Amino acid sequence: MLGLAVVLSPGTIAEAFANSKSKTTQKEETMTQTSATQPASDQTADKTAIRPFQFNFPDAELTDLRRRVNATKWPERELVADASQGVQLATMQKLARYWGTDYDWRKGEAKLKAVPHFITEIDGLDIHFIHVR
């Protein structure tokens, strides 16, 4: 049986932040990232080929992300005492405080970089994946 798991983590937030850039900027960065790992002749090869993928989160972007997490405008508290309406507000506020003040983003980035990352194109979309045996 196949399953899908969605995990909200600081890495996910950082990835979402990185993905909030314009499509043009993303394409330019993808070209820059792949050019560091591929010869020029390979860049024009079949886009569906599996290519190494590297990433970097500049300090300025992490500073801005931390600022935005800390500046979150929170909704009213939920009307129920359980998670039937989703994650409890207090839980999200606690996580945001941790991500905004205590979380070591560089340590998280190092963990992400400890495994090989790849990218390929499927149905016109760049798909980023990790392959570890």
Short mmCIF file of N, CA and C in Angstrom, two decimals:
data_model
loop_
_atom_site.label_atom_id
_atom_site.label_comp_id
_atom_site.label_asym_id
_atom_site.label_seq_id
_atom_site.Cartn_x
_atom_site.Cartn_y
_atom_site.Cartn_z
N MET A 1 0.83 -1.17 0.00
CA MET A 1 0.00 0.00 0.00
C MET A 1 0.88 1.24 0.00
N LEU A 2 0.59 2.18 -0.86
CA LEU A 2 1.34 3.42 -0.92
C LEU A 2 0.73 4.43 0.02
N GLY A 3 1.55 5.24 0.64
CA GLY A 3 1.06 6.28 1.54
C GLY A 3 1.78 7.58 1.27
N LEU A 4 1.20 8.64 1.71
CA LEU A 4 1.79 9.96 1.57
C LEU A 4 1.88 10.58 2.94
N ALA A 5 3.06 11.02 3.30
CA ALA A 5 3.25 11.67 4.59
C ALA A 5 3.66 13.11 4.34
N VAL A 6 3.02 14.01 5.02
CA VAL A 6 3.37 15.42 4.94
C VAL A 6 3.91 15.80 6.30
N VAL A 7 5.13 16.29 6.33
CA VAL A 7 5.77 16.65 7.58
C VAL A 7 6.12 18.13 7.54
N LEU A 8 5.68 18.86 8.53
CA LEU A 8 6.03 20.27 8.64
C LEU A 8 7.24 20.35 9.54
N SER A 9 8.33 20.82 9.00
CA SER A 9 9.56 20.93 9.76
C SER A 9 10.24 22.23 9.38
N PRO A 10 11.25 22.63 10.14
CA PRO A 10 11.98 23.83 9.75
C PRO A 10 12.55 23.72 8.34
N GLY A 11 12.96 22.52 7.94
CA GLY A 11 13.44 22.33 6.57
C GLY A 11 12.34 22.59 5.56
N THR A 12 11.13 22.16 5.89
CA THR A 12 9.99 22.39 5.01
C THR A 12 9.71 23.88 4.91
N ILE A 13 9.77 24.56 6.03
CA ILE A 13 9.53 26.01 6.02
C ILE A 13 10.60 26.71 5.20
N ALA A 14 11.86 26.31 5.40
CA ALA A 14 12.94 26.93 4.63
C ALA A 14 12.76 26.66 3.15
N GLU A 15 12.35 25.44 2.81
CA GLU A 15 12.13 25.11 1.40
C GLU A 15 10.97 25.92 0.84
N ALA A 16 9.90 26.07 1.61
CA ALA A 16 8.76 26.87 1.15
C ALA A 16 9.19 28.32 0.95
N PHE A 17 10.02 28.82 1.86
CA PHE A 17 10.52 30.18 1.74
C PHE A 17 11.36 30.32 0.47
N ALA A 18 12.23 29.35 0.24
CA ALA A 18 13.06 29.39 -0.96
C ALA A 18 12.20 29.31 -2.22
N ASN A 19 11.10 28.55 -2.15
CA ASN A 19 10.23 28.39 -3.31
C ASN A 19 9.31 29.57 -3.53
N SER A 20 9.30 30.54 -2.60
CA SER A 20 8.43 31.70 -2.76
C SER A 20 8.99 32.70 -3.76
N LYS A 21 10.18 32.44 -4.27
CA LYS A 21 10.80 33.33 -5.25
C LYS A 21 10.09 33.19 -6.59
N SER A 22 10.35 34.14 -7.46
CA SER A 22 9.70 34.10 -8.78
C SER A 22 10.20 32.91 -9.58
N LYS A 23 9.39 32.45 -10.53
CA LYS A 23 9.77 31.32 -11.38
C LYS A 23 11.05 31.61 -12.13
N THR A 24 11.21 32.85 -12.60
CA THR A 24 12.42 33.21 -13.34
C THR A 24 13.64 33.04 -12.46
N THR A 25 13.56 33.55 -11.23
CA THR A 25 14.68 33.44 -10.31
C THR A 25 14.98 31.98 -10.02
N GLN A 26 13.94 31.16 -9.82
CA GLN A 26 14.14 29.74 -9.55
C GLN A 26 14.84 29.07 -10.72
N LYS A 27 14.40 29.36 -11.94
CA LYS A 27 15.03 28.75 -13.11
C LYS A 27 16.49 29.16 -13.21
N GLU A 28 16.77 30.47 -12.96
CA GLU A 28 18.16 30.94 -13.02
C GLU A 28 19.00 30.24 -11.97
N GLU A 29 18.46 30.10 -10.73
CA GLU A 29 19.20 29.43 -9.68
C GLU A 29 19.41 27.96 -10.00
N THR A 30 18.39 27.31 -10.53
CA THR A 30 18.53 25.90 -10.91
C THR A 30 19.63 25.74 -11.93
N MET A 31 19.66 26.66 -12.91
CA MET A 31 20.72 26.60 -13.92
C MET A 31 22.08 26.80 -13.27
N THR A 32 22.17 27.73 -12.31
CA THR A 32 23.43 27.98 -11.62
C THR A 32 23.82 26.76 -10.80
N GLN A 33 22.85 26.18 -10.08
CA GLN A 33 23.14 25.03 -9.24
C GLN A 33 23.59 23.84 -10.07
N THR A 34 22.94 23.59 -11.19
CA THR A 34 23.33 22.44 -11.99
C THR A 34 24.63 22.70 -12.73
N SER A 35 24.90 23.96 -13.07
CA SER A 35 26.13 24.24 -13.81
C SER A 35 27.36 23.94 -12.97
N ALA A 36 27.21 24.02 -11.65
CA ALA A 36 28.34 23.73 -10.78
C ALA A 36 28.63 22.23 -10.75
N THR A 37 27.66 21.42 -11.11
CA THR A 37 27.84 19.98 -11.00
C THR A 37 27.81 19.25 -12.33
N GLN A 38 27.49 19.98 -13.42
CA GLN A 38 27.37 19.33 -14.72
C GLN A 38 28.17 20.08 -15.78
N PRO A 39 28.77 19.37 -16.70
CA PRO A 39 29.39 20.03 -17.85
C PRO A 39 28.32 20.73 -18.68
N ALA A 40 28.70 21.77 -19.40
CA ALA A 40 27.75 22.56 -20.20
C ALA A 40 26.99 21.69 -21.19
N SER A 41 27.64 20.69 -21.77
CA SER A 41 26.96 19.84 -22.76
C SER A 41 25.82 19.05 -22.12
N ASP A 42 25.95 18.70 -20.84
CA ASP A 42 24.90 17.94 -20.16
C ASP A 42 23.67 18.79 -19.86
N GLN A 43 23.85 20.11 -19.74
CA GLN A 43 22.73 20.98 -19.39
C GLN A 43 21.69 21.03 -20.50
N THR A 44 22.10 20.81 -21.71
CA THR A 44 21.15 20.84 -22.82
C THR A 44 20.62 19.45 -23.14
N ALA A 45 21.10 18.44 -22.42
CA ALA A 45 20.66 17.07 -22.64
C ALA A 45 19.21 16.91 -22.18
N ASP A 46 18.70 15.73 -22.33
CA ASP A 46 17.33 15.41 -21.95
C ASP A 46 17.02 15.92 -20.54
N LYS A 47 16.00 16.78 -20.44
CA LYS A 47 15.65 17.35 -19.14
C LYS A 47 15.14 16.31 -18.16
N THR A 48 14.72 15.16 -18.66
CA THR A 48 14.23 14.12 -17.77
C THR A 48 15.36 13.31 -17.16
N ALA A 49 16.60 13.60 -17.54
CA ALA A 49 17.74 12.91 -16.95
C ALA A 49 17.82 13.29 -15.47
N ILE A 50 18.30 12.38 -14.67
CA ILE A 50 18.48 12.63 -13.25
C ILE A 50 19.79 13.38 -13.07
N ARG A 51 19.72 14.54 -12.43
CA ARG A 51 20.88 15.41 -12.25
C ARG A 51 21.12 15.68 -10.77
N PRO A 52 22.37 15.82 -10.35
CA PRO A 52 22.65 16.20 -8.97
C PRO A 52 22.04 17.57 -8.67
N PHE A 53 21.63 17.78 -7.44
CA PHE A 53 21.03 19.04 -7.03
C PHE A 53 21.72 19.50 -5.75
N GLN A 54 22.15 20.75 -5.75
CA GLN A 54 22.78 21.34 -4.57
C GLN A 54 22.00 22.57 -4.18
N PHE A 55 22.02 22.90 -2.90
CA PHE A 55 21.29 24.07 -2.42
C PHE A 55 22.10 24.78 -1.35
N ASN A 56 21.76 26.03 -1.14
CA ASN A 56 22.41 26.85 -0.13
C ASN A 56 21.41 27.89 0.33
N PHE A 57 21.35 28.12 1.62
CA PHE A 57 20.48 29.15 2.17
C PHE A 57 21.37 30.30 2.66
N PRO A 58 21.41 31.41 1.93
CA PRO A 58 22.24 32.54 2.34
C PRO A 58 21.81 33.08 3.71
N ASP A 59 22.77 33.62 4.46
CA ASP A 59 22.48 34.17 5.79
C ASP A 59 21.37 35.20 5.76
N ALA A 60 21.37 36.06 4.74
CA ALA A 60 20.34 37.11 4.66
C ALA A 60 18.95 36.51 4.55
N GLU A 61 18.81 35.41 3.82
CA GLU A 61 17.50 34.77 3.68
C GLU A 61 17.08 34.10 4.99
N LEU A 62 18.02 33.49 5.69
CA LEU A 62 17.69 32.87 6.98
C LEU A 62 17.31 33.94 8.01
N THR A 63 18.00 35.07 7.98
CA THR A 63 17.65 36.17 8.88
C THR A 63 16.25 36.68 8.59
N ASP A 64 15.93 36.83 7.30
CA ASP A 64 14.60 37.29 6.92
C ASP A 64 13.54 36.25 7.29
N LEU A 65 13.83 34.98 7.09
CA LEU A 65 12.89 33.92 7.45
C LEU A 65 12.61 33.94 8.95
N ARG A 66 13.66 34.05 9.75
CA ARG A 66 13.51 34.10 11.21
C ARG A 66 12.66 35.31 11.60
N ARG A 67 12.90 36.45 10.96
CA ARG A 67 12.12 37.67 11.24
C ARG A 67 10.65 37.45 10.92
N ARG A 68 10.38 36.84 9.76
CA ARG A 68 8.98 36.62 9.35
C ARG A 68 8.28 35.59 10.24
N VAL A 69 9.00 34.54 10.66
CA VAL A 69 8.40 33.56 11.58
C VAL A 69 8.04 34.26 12.89
N ASN A 70 8.95 35.09 13.39
CA ASN A 70 8.70 35.80 14.65
C ASN A 70 7.60 36.85 14.53
N ALA A 71 7.33 37.32 13.32
CA ALA A 71 6.31 38.36 13.11
C ALA A 71 4.95 37.79 12.69
N THR A 72 4.77 36.48 12.85
CA THR A 72 3.51 35.85 12.45
C THR A 72 2.32 36.51 13.13
N LYS A 73 1.29 36.80 12.34
CA LYS A 73 0.03 37.31 12.89
C LYS A 73 -0.86 36.09 13.11
N TRP A 74 -1.21 35.85 14.35
CA TRP A 74 -1.94 34.64 14.70
C TRP A 74 -3.45 34.86 14.66
N PRO A 75 -4.20 33.81 14.30
CA PRO A 75 -5.67 33.90 14.30
C PRO A 75 -6.21 33.78 15.73
N GLU A 76 -7.51 33.92 15.86
CA GLU A 76 -8.17 33.69 17.14
C GLU A 76 -7.97 32.22 17.53
N ARG A 77 -7.99 31.97 18.84
CA ARG A 77 -7.87 30.60 19.34
C ARG A 77 -9.04 29.77 18.82
N GLU A 78 -8.79 28.48 18.56
CA GLU A 78 -9.83 27.59 18.06
C GLU A 78 -10.95 27.43 19.10
N LEU A 79 -12.10 26.98 18.63
CA LEU A 79 -13.28 26.87 19.48
C LEU A 79 -13.43 25.51 20.15
N VAL A 80 -12.58 24.57 19.79
CA VAL A 80 -12.64 23.23 20.37
C VAL A 80 -11.35 22.93 21.13
N ALA A 81 -11.43 21.99 22.05
CA ALA A 81 -10.27 21.68 22.89
C ALA A 81 -9.42 20.54 22.33
N ASP A 82 -9.79 20.02 21.18
CA ASP A 82 -9.02 18.92 20.59
C ASP A 82 -8.49 19.34 19.21
N ALA A 83 -7.90 18.40 18.50
CA ALA A 83 -7.30 18.72 17.20
C ALA A 83 -8.26 18.46 16.04
N SER A 84 -9.55 18.40 16.31
CA SER A 84 -10.52 18.11 15.24
C SER A 84 -10.59 19.22 14.20
N GLN A 85 -10.14 20.42 14.54
CA GLN A 85 -10.12 21.52 13.58
C GLN A 85 -8.71 21.80 13.07
N GLY A 86 -7.80 20.89 13.35
CA GLY A 86 -6.43 21.05 12.91
C GLY A 86 -5.49 21.20 14.09
N VAL A 87 -4.27 21.58 13.80
CA VAL A 87 -3.27 21.76 14.85
C VAL A 87 -3.70 22.89 15.77
N GLN A 88 -3.55 22.67 17.05
CA GLN A 88 -3.93 23.68 18.04
C GLN A 88 -3.03 24.92 17.90
N LEU A 89 -3.63 26.09 18.08
CA LEU A 89 -2.91 27.36 17.97
C LEU A 89 -1.71 27.39 18.91
N ALA A 90 -1.88 26.94 20.14
CA ALA A 90 -0.78 26.96 21.11
C ALA A 90 0.40 26.11 20.64
N THR A 91 0.11 24.99 19.99
CA THR A 91 1.17 24.13 19.46
C THR A 91 1.95 24.84 18.36
N MET A 92 1.23 25.49 17.44
CA MET A 92 1.90 26.21 16.36
C MET A 92 2.70 27.39 16.89
N GLN A 93 2.17 28.09 17.90
CA GLN A 93 2.90 29.21 18.48
C GLN A 93 4.18 28.73 19.15
N LYS A 94 4.12 27.60 19.83
CA LYS A 94 5.31 27.03 20.47
C LYS A 94 6.35 26.65 19.42
N LEU A 95 5.90 26.00 18.34
CA LEU A 95 6.83 25.64 17.26
C LEU A 95 7.44 26.88 16.62
N ALA A 96 6.63 27.90 16.37
CA ALA A 96 7.13 29.13 15.75
C ALA A 96 8.16 29.81 16.65
N ARG A 97 7.91 29.82 17.96
CA ARG A 97 8.89 30.42 18.89
C ARG A 97 10.21 29.66 18.80
N TYR A 98 10.13 28.32 18.74
CA TYR A 98 11.34 27.50 18.64
C TYR A 98 12.07 27.79 17.33
N TRP A 99 11.34 27.77 16.20
CA TRP A 99 11.96 28.01 14.90
C TRP A 99 12.51 29.43 14.80
N GLY A 100 11.85 30.38 15.43
CA GLY A 100 12.26 31.77 15.32
C GLY A 100 13.40 32.17 16.23
N THR A 101 13.62 31.40 17.31
CA THR A 101 14.66 31.81 18.26
C THR A 101 15.71 30.74 18.54
N ASP A 102 15.31 29.49 18.68
CA ASP A 102 16.24 28.46 19.14
C ASP A 102 16.77 27.52 18.07
N TYR A 103 16.01 27.32 17.01
CA TYR A 103 16.39 26.32 16.01
C TYR A 103 17.69 26.71 15.31
N ASP A 104 18.61 25.74 15.17
CA ASP A 104 19.88 25.95 14.49
C ASP A 104 19.69 25.59 13.01
N TRP A 105 19.39 26.62 12.21
CA TRP A 105 19.11 26.41 10.78
C TRP A 105 20.31 25.81 10.06
N ARG A 106 21.52 26.20 10.43
CA ARG A 106 22.73 25.66 9.76
C ARG A 106 22.90 24.18 10.08
N LYS A 107 22.59 23.78 11.29
CA LYS A 107 22.68 22.36 11.65
C LYS A 107 21.65 21.56 10.83
N GLY A 108 20.46 22.11 10.68
CA GLY A 108 19.43 21.46 9.86
C GLY A 108 19.85 21.36 8.40
N GLU A 109 20.46 22.44 7.90
CA GLU A 109 20.95 22.44 6.52
C GLU A 109 22.03 21.37 6.34
N ALA A 110 22.91 21.24 7.33
CA ALA A 110 23.98 20.23 7.25
C ALA A 110 23.38 18.82 7.22
N LYS A 111 22.32 18.58 7.99
CA LYS A 111 21.66 17.26 7.96
C LYS A 111 21.06 16.99 6.59
N LEU A 112 20.44 18.01 6.00
CA LEU A 112 19.87 17.84 4.66
C LEU A 112 20.96 17.53 3.64
N LYS A 113 22.11 18.19 3.78
CA LYS A 113 23.19 18.02 2.82
C LYS A 113 23.96 16.71 3.03
N ALA A 114 23.66 15.99 4.10
CA ALA A 114 24.36 14.73 4.39
C ALA A 114 23.94 13.61 3.45
N VAL A 115 22.85 13.80 2.72
CA VAL A 115 22.37 12.79 1.78
C VAL A 115 22.37 13.39 0.38
N PRO A 116 22.51 12.54 -0.65
CA PRO A 116 22.54 13.06 -2.02
C PRO A 116 21.16 13.51 -2.50
N HIS A 117 21.12 14.67 -3.10
CA HIS A 117 19.89 15.24 -3.66
C HIS A 117 19.98 15.23 -5.17
N PHE A 118 18.84 15.03 -5.81
CA PHE A 118 18.78 15.00 -7.26
C PHE A 118 17.56 15.76 -7.74
N ILE A 119 17.55 16.05 -9.03
CA ILE A 119 16.42 16.72 -9.66
C ILE A 119 16.20 16.12 -11.04
N THR A 120 14.96 16.05 -11.44
CA THR A 120 14.61 15.61 -12.79
C THR A 120 13.33 16.33 -13.19
N GLU A 121 13.02 16.29 -14.47
CA GLU A 121 11.78 16.92 -14.92
C GLU A 121 10.75 15.84 -15.22
N ILE A 122 9.57 16.01 -14.65
CA ILE A 122 8.45 15.09 -14.89
C ILE A 122 7.24 15.93 -15.25
N ASP A 123 6.67 15.67 -16.42
CA ASP A 123 5.50 16.42 -16.90
C ASP A 123 5.71 17.93 -16.83
N GLY A 124 6.91 18.37 -17.18
CA GLY A 124 7.20 19.80 -17.23
C GLY A 124 7.54 20.43 -15.89
N LEU A 125 7.57 19.66 -14.82
CA LEU A 125 7.89 20.18 -13.50
C LEU A 125 9.23 19.63 -13.03
N ASP A 126 10.05 20.50 -12.43
CA ASP A 126 11.29 20.03 -11.81
C ASP A 126 10.93 19.35 -10.50
N ILE A 127 11.31 18.09 -10.36
CA ILE A 127 11.03 17.32 -9.15
C ILE A 127 12.34 17.07 -8.43
N HIS A 128 12.40 17.52 -7.18
CA HIS A 128 13.58 17.34 -6.34
C HIS A 128 13.35 16.10 -5.48
N PHE A 129 14.37 15.24 -5.39
CA PHE A 129 14.22 14.04 -4.58
C PHE A 129 15.55 13.63 -3.97
N ILE A 130 15.46 12.78 -2.98
CA ILE A 130 16.62 12.22 -2.29
C ILE A 130 16.62 10.73 -2.57
N HIS A 131 17.78 10.19 -2.90
CA HIS A 131 17.87 8.74 -3.13
C HIS A 131 18.94 8.18 -2.21
N VAL A 132 18.49 7.40 -1.24
CA VAL A 132 19.41 6.78 -0.28
C VAL A 132 19.02 5.31 -0.16
N ARG A 133 20.00 4.44 -0.19
CA ARG A 133 19.74 3.00 -0.01
C ARG A 133 20.14 2.58 1.36
#
